[in-house]
Coordinates of C-alpha atoms in Angstrom, one line a residue:
M1 CA 0.0 0.0 0.0
R2 CA 1.3 3.5 -0.9
P3 CA 1.9 5.9 2.0
S4 CA -0.8 8.1 0.8
A5 CA -3.4 5.3 0.5
R6 CA -6.3 5.4 2.9
L7 CA -9.0 3.0 3.9
P8 CA -12.5 4.2 4.4
R9 CA -13.1 5.2 8.1
A10 CA -15.8 2.5 8.6
Q11 CA -13.5 -0.2 7.3
T12 CA -10.6 1.0 9.4
L13 CA -12.8 0.9 12.6
L14 CA -14.0 -2.6 11.8
G15 CA -10.5 -3.8 11.2
L16 CA -9.3 -2.3 14.6
A17 CA -12.3 -3.9 16.3
A18 CA -11.4 -7.3 14.8
L19 CA -7.8 -7.0 16.0
L20 CA -8.9 -6.0 19.5
L21 CA -11.2 -9.0 19.7
A22 CA -8.9 -11.6 18.0
G23 CA -5.6 -10.4 19.3
P24 CA -5.8 -11.4 23.0
A25 CA -7.4 -14.7 22.2
A26 CA -4.7 -15.5 19.6
A27 CA -2.0 -14.6 22.1
Q28 CA -3.3 -16.9 24.7
T29 CA -2.6 -20.2 23.0
V30 CA 0.1 -22.0 21.0
T31 CA -0.5 -24.8 18.6
L32 CA 1.8 -27.8 19.1
R33 CA 3.1 -30.4 16.7
L34 CA 4.2 -33.9 17.7
P35 CA 7.7 -33.4 19.3
V36 CA 9.0 -36.8 18.3
D37 CA 9.4 -38.3 14.8
C38 CA 7.4 -41.4 15.5
E39 CA 3.9 -43.0 15.2
I40 CA 1.9 -42.8 18.4
G41 CA 0.8 -46.3 19.6
V42 CA 3.2 -48.0 17.2
T43 CA 6.8 -46.7 17.5
C44 CA 6.3 -44.5 20.5
F45 CA 3.8 -44.3 23.4
I46 CA 2.8 -41.8 26.0
Q47 CA 4.0 -43.1 29.4
H48 CA 3.1 -40.2 31.6
Y49 CA 1.0 -37.0 31.5
V50 CA 1.2 -33.9 33.7
D51 CA 0.2 -34.6 37.3
R52 CA -2.9 -32.4 37.9
D53 CA -3.3 -33.1 41.6
P54 CA -1.2 -30.7 43.8
S55 CA -1.5 -33.1 46.8
P56 CA 0.8 -36.2 47.2
A57 CA -1.9 -38.1 45.2
V58 CA -1.6 -38.5 41.4
Q59 CA -4.1 -37.6 38.7
D60 CA -3.8 -37.1 35.0
Y61 CA -6.1 -34.9 32.9
Q62 CA -8.7 -37.7 32.6
C63 CA -8.7 -38.6 36.3
G64 CA -6.5 -41.6 35.6
T65 CA -3.1 -42.5 37.1
L66 CA -0.8 -42.1 34.1
A67 CA 1.5 -39.7 36.0
Y68 CA 3.5 -39.5 39.1
A69 CA 3.5 -37.0 41.9
G70 CA 4.8 -33.6 40.7
H71 CA 5.3 -34.7 37.1
T72 CA 5.4 -31.5 35.0
G73 CA 5.3 -32.8 31.4
T74 CA 4.3 -35.4 28.8
D75 CA 6.6 -38.4 28.4
F76 CA 6.9 -39.8 24.9
R77 CA 8.5 -43.3 25.2
V78 CA 10.1 -45.5 22.6
P79 CA 9.6 -49.3 23.1
T80 CA 13.2 -50.4 23.6
L81 CA 16.8 -49.3 24.0
A82 CA 17.5 -50.7 20.6
A83 CA 15.0 -48.3 19.1
Q84 CA 16.5 -45.4 21.0
E85 CA 20.0 -46.4 19.9
A86 CA 18.9 -46.6 16.2
G87 CA 17.9 -43.0 16.5
V88 CA 14.5 -41.3 17.1
D89 CA 14.5 -37.6 16.3
V90 CA 13.2 -34.9 18.6
L91 CA 11.3 -32.1 16.8
A92 CA 10.3 -28.6 17.7
A93 CA 6.7 -28.6 18.8
A94 CA 6.4 -25.0 17.7
G95 CA 8.6 -22.3 16.1
G96 CA 10.6 -20.0 18.3
K97 CA 14.0 -19.0 19.7
V98 CA 16.3 -21.4 21.5
L99 CA 17.1 -19.9 24.9
R100 CA 19.3 -22.5 26.5
V101 CA 20.8 -26.0 25.8
R102 CA 22.7 -28.6 27.7
D103 CA 24.7 -31.5 26.2
G104 CA 27.4 -33.8 27.3
M105 CA 25.6 -35.9 29.9
E106 CA 25.9 -39.7 29.4
D107 CA 23.0 -41.8 28.4
V108 CA 22.7 -44.1 31.4
S109 CA 19.6 -45.1 33.4
I110 CA 19.6 -43.9 37.0
T111 CA 18.7 -47.5 38.1
G112 CA 21.5 -48.5 40.3
R113 CA 23.1 -45.0 40.3
G114 CA 20.5 -43.3 42.4
R115 CA 18.8 -39.9 41.9
E116 CA 21.5 -38.0 43.7
S117 CA 23.8 -38.7 40.7
V118 CA 21.8 -36.2 38.6
Q119 CA 20.8 -33.7 41.3
N120 CA 20.1 -30.3 39.7
L121 CA 20.6 -32.0 36.3
E122 CA 17.4 -34.0 36.2
C123 CA 16.4 -32.8 32.7
G124 CA 19.7 -34.3 31.3
N125 CA 20.6 -33.1 27.9
G126 CA 17.9 -30.8 26.5
L127 CA 16.9 -27.3 25.6
L128 CA 14.4 -24.5 26.1
I129 CA 12.5 -22.7 23.3
D130 CA 10.7 -19.3 23.6
H131 CA 7.6 -19.1 21.4
G132 CA 6.7 -15.6 22.4
Q133 CA 3.7 -14.3 24.4
G134 CA 5.0 -16.1 27.5
W135 CA 5.0 -19.6 25.9
E136 CA 7.9 -21.9 26.3
T137 CA 8.6 -25.6 25.6
Q138 CA 11.4 -27.6 27.3
Y139 CA 12.8 -30.9 26.0
C140 CA 14.6 -33.3 28.3
H141 CA 16.5 -36.6 28.4
M142 CA 18.0 -36.2 24.9
A143 CA 20.9 -38.2 23.6
R144 CA 24.5 -37.0 24.3
G145 CA 26.0 -35.3 21.3
S146 CA 22.7 -35.2 19.4
L147 CA 21.6 -31.6 19.9
A148 CA 21.4 -29.8 16.6
V149 CA 20.7 -26.2 17.8
K150 CA 22.4 -23.6 20.0
P151 CA 21.2 -20.6 22.0
G152 CA 19.9 -17.8 19.8
D153 CA 18.9 -20.1 16.9
M154 CA 15.5 -19.5 15.4
V155 CA 13.7 -22.8 14.8
A156 CA 10.6 -23.7 12.8
A157 CA 7.9 -26.0 14.0
G158 CA 8.8 -29.6 13.1
Q159 CA 12.6 -28.8 12.8
R160 CA 15.0 -31.5 14.1
L161 CA 16.4 -30.6 17.5
G162 CA 18.3 -33.8 18.3
R163 CA 17.4 -37.4 19.4
I164 CA 15.7 -39.1 22.2
G165 CA 18.2 -40.3 24.8
L166 CA 18.6 -41.7 28.3
S167 CA 20.2 -38.8 30.1
G168 CA 19.3 -37.2 33.4
M169 CA 16.7 -38.6 35.8
T170 CA 15.2 -41.4 33.7
E171 CA 15.0 -45.2 33.7
F172 CA 13.8 -45.7 30.1
P173 CA 14.5 -43.9 26.8
H174 CA 11.9 -41.1 26.2
L175 CA 11.4 -37.4 25.6
H176 CA 10.0 -35.4 28.5
L177 CA 8.2 -32.3 27.1
T178 CA 7.2 -29.5 29.5
V179 CA 5.0 -26.6 28.3
R180 CA 4.9 -23.3 30.2
K181 CA 2.9 -20.1 30.0
D182 CA 4.3 -17.1 31.9
G183 CA 6.5 -19.5 33.8
Q184 CA 3.7 -21.8 34.9
V185 CA 3.4 -25.4 33.8
V186 CA 0.6 -26.0 31.4
D187 CA -1.0 -29.4 30.5
P188 CA -1.1 -29.4 26.7
F189 CA -4.1 -31.8 26.8
A190 CA -6.2 -29.7 29.1
Y191 CA -5.1 -26.0 28.9
G192 CA -7.2 -23.9 31.3
A193 CA -8.8 -26.7 33.2
P194 CA -8.8 -26.4 37.0
E195 CA -6.6 -28.6 39.1
K196 CA -8.0 -32.1 39.8
S197 CA -10.7 -31.6 37.1
C198 CA -11.5 -34.4 34.6
G199 CA -11.7 -34.0 30.8
G200 CA -11.9 -30.2 30.9
G201 CA -9.8 -27.5 29.3
A202 CA -8.6 -27.2 25.7
S203 CA -6.1 -29.2 23.7
L204 CA -3.0 -27.3 22.5
W205 CA -2.2 -30.1 19.9
E206 CA -2.8 -29.3 16.3
P207 CA -6.2 -30.8 15.1
S208 CA -4.6 -33.5 12.9
L209 CA -2.9 -35.0 16.0
R210 CA -5.8 -35.2 18.4
Q211 CA -7.2 -38.6 17.3
A212 CA -3.7 -40.2 17.5
L213 CA -3.2 -38.5 20.9
A214 CA -6.6 -39.6 22.3
Y215 CA -6.2 -40.7 25.9
Q216 CA -5.3 -44.4 26.3
A217 CA -5.7 -45.8 29.8
G218 CA -2.7 -48.2 29.4
S219 CA -1.0 -49.6 26.3
V220 CA 0.9 -52.6 25.1
L221 CA 4.5 -51.7 24.6
N222 CA 6.1 -55.0 23.4
T223 CA 5.0 -58.4 22.2
G224 CA 6.7 -61.3 20.7
F225 CA 7.6 -65.0 20.9
A226 CA 10.7 -66.8 22.2
T227 CA 12.0 -70.3 22.6
G228 CA 12.4 -70.0 26.4
P229 CA 11.7 -67.8 29.4
V230 CA 12.0 -64.0 28.8
K231 CA 13.5 -61.4 31.2
M232 CA 12.5 -57.7 31.4
A233 CA 16.1 -56.7 30.5
Q234 CA 15.9 -58.7 27.3
I235 CA 12.7 -56.9 26.3
E236 CA 14.1 -53.5 27.2
A237 CA 17.2 -54.2 25.2
G238 CA 15.2 -55.3 22.2
E239 CA 16.8 -58.7 22.2
A240 CA 13.7 -60.8 23.1
G241 CA 11.7 -62.4 20.2
R242 CA 14.5 -62.2 17.6
E243 CA 15.0 -65.9 17.2
K244 CA 13.3 -68.0 14.5
I245 CA 10.7 -70.4 15.9
T246 CA 11.1 -73.9 14.4
P247 CA 9.2 -77.2 15.1
D248 CA 12.1 -78.5 17.2
A249 CA 12.3 -75.4 19.4
P250 CA 12.6 -76.3 23.1
A251 CA 9.6 -74.2 23.9
L252 CA 7.2 -71.7 22.4
V253 CA 6.7 -68.7 24.7
A254 CA 4.5 -65.6 24.1
F255 CA 5.5 -62.5 26.0
V256 CA 4.0 -59.1 26.5
R257 CA 5.0 -55.9 28.3
S258 CA 2.3 -53.3 29.1
I259 CA 2.4 -49.8 30.6
G260 CA -0.1 -47.8 32.6
L261 CA -1.8 -50.6 34.4
R262 CA -4.0 -49.9 37.4
G263 CA -4.4 -51.6 40.7
G264 CA -7.1 -54.3 40.4
D265 CA -6.4 -55.0 36.7
E266 CA -6.7 -58.7 35.8
Q267 CA -4.5 -59.9 32.9
I268 CA -4.8 -63.0 30.8
L269 CA -2.4 -64.2 28.2
T270 CA -3.4 -67.2 26.0
L271 CA -1.3 -69.1 23.5
L272 CA -3.3 -70.7 20.7
S273 CA -2.3 -73.4 18.2
P274 CA -2.8 -73.0 14.4
D275 CA -6.2 -74.7 14.7
G276 CA -7.3 -72.4 17.6
N277 CA -6.8 -74.7 20.5
T278 CA -5.4 -73.4 23.8
L279 CA -1.8 -74.5 24.3
A280 CA -1.1 -72.4 27.4
E281 CA -2.7 -69.7 29.5
N282 CA -1.4 -67.4 32.1
K283 CA -4.0 -65.7 34.3
A284 CA -2.3 -63.2 36.7
P285 CA -3.9 -62.3 40.0
P286 CA -5.3 -58.7 40.2
L287 CA -2.6 -56.1 40.6
D288 CA -2.1 -54.9 44.1
R289 CA -1.4 -51.4 42.9
D290 CA -0.8 -49.2 39.9
K291 CA 2.1 -50.4 37.7
A292 CA 4.1 -48.2 35.4
Q293 CA 5.0 -51.3 33.4
W294 CA 4.4 -55.1 33.7
M295 CA 5.6 -58.2 31.9
M296 CA 4.1 -61.6 31.6
F297 CA 4.4 -64.7 29.4
A298 CA 2.7 -68.0 28.6
G299 CA 4.4 -70.9 27.0
K300 CA 4.5 -74.6 26.3
K301 CA 7.5 -77.0 26.1
Q302 CA 8.1 -78.9 22.9
P303 CA 5.5 -81.6 22.5
A304 CA 6.3 -85.1 21.3
G305 CA 7.1 -84.8 17.6
G306 CA 7.8 -81.1 17.9
F307 CA 5.6 -78.0 17.2
R308 CA 3.3 -78.4 14.1
P309 CA 4.3 -75.8 11.4
G310 CA 1.8 -73.0 11.1
R311 CA 0.7 -69.7 12.6
Y312 CA 0.4 -69.5 16.4
R313 CA -1.5 -66.7 18.0
A314 CA -1.4 -65.1 21.4
V315 CA -4.2 -63.1 22.9
Y316 CA -3.5 -60.6 25.7
R317 CA -6.4 -59.1 27.6
V318 CA -6.7 -56.7 30.5
M319 CA -9.9 -56.6 32.5
R320 CA -10.6 -53.5 34.5
D321 CA -13.7 -53.1 36.7
G322 CA -15.2 -56.1 34.9
K323 CA -14.7 -54.6 31.4
P324 CA -12.0 -55.1 28.7
A325 CA -9.5 -52.2 29.0
I326 CA -6.7 -53.4 26.7
E327 CA -6.5 -56.2 24.2
K328 CA -3.8 -57.3 21.8
V329 CA -3.5 -60.2 19.4
F330 CA -0.2 -61.1 17.9
E331 CA 1.1 -64.2 16.1
V332 CA 4.2 -66.0 14.8
A333 CA 4.9 -68.5 12.0
V334 CA 6.5 -71.8 13.0
T335 CA 8.5 -73.0 10.0
R336 CA 11.2 -75.6 9.3

């Protein structure tokens, strides 16, 4: 527009009114993209949400227990250490300016080391981005040497920041994302909702993500088949379930690891033959309390003549308050 150009007075007043009405509302929220280059429910999972109960009790935004006392962010977990070591990118949830970074901390679980080993360094390797209007996002537990930005850099939404790691106060590979507005922690799933409320507030996630990020009261993290007993460490390392199952295998064992289970949950894992007959079943007693993760398996030793070639199925089911809460069916081919 030329300097001498003028809008009609009525149009100018209408435009100013629109800005006054829209400006504050627009400044109140930020739209977030997925901060991890993964597929929710397939190659990554939400382990914890923001704790919305200021008391020692725990409550996520749906009045569930997928949090822990004082948790300030959302944890995006990858299923195994092998997946983390292969490399899972951390992405900017929104555009802005990088304020601070930390790198150089080793990728080692605090299990066995103790929390005191990371005192005042709980976030591990990570960074802080300013999005303007009082909005910030913080990214924690990133891989040593992976950070791709430095203080002062301007980043775009979706830009690569580094990789998921195991640094700081963590026992499993994940990204911890904290969102703040004017220095206060915000739950991106329930912005504006009162403390201890259920299902209120507004989602800050971009609309295309909301179905994928719909609340899941527990998830299946790993499944597979092995030729003998399976240990949690083998599942975490991504080693379990790699062997080929043949008719002369010493045993056929189905295993599953779940996250976000609740006290009272009843679990059943059933191993089925190619013709649908039950070969083995493991029915666990009701859980005595909430469990961040849980492993179980069901198996059968090699029968006379070996395992018949074909496709064997396993069915895992979690019953909660008398209703199915989680169900997963997986299978393996037994071949010569």
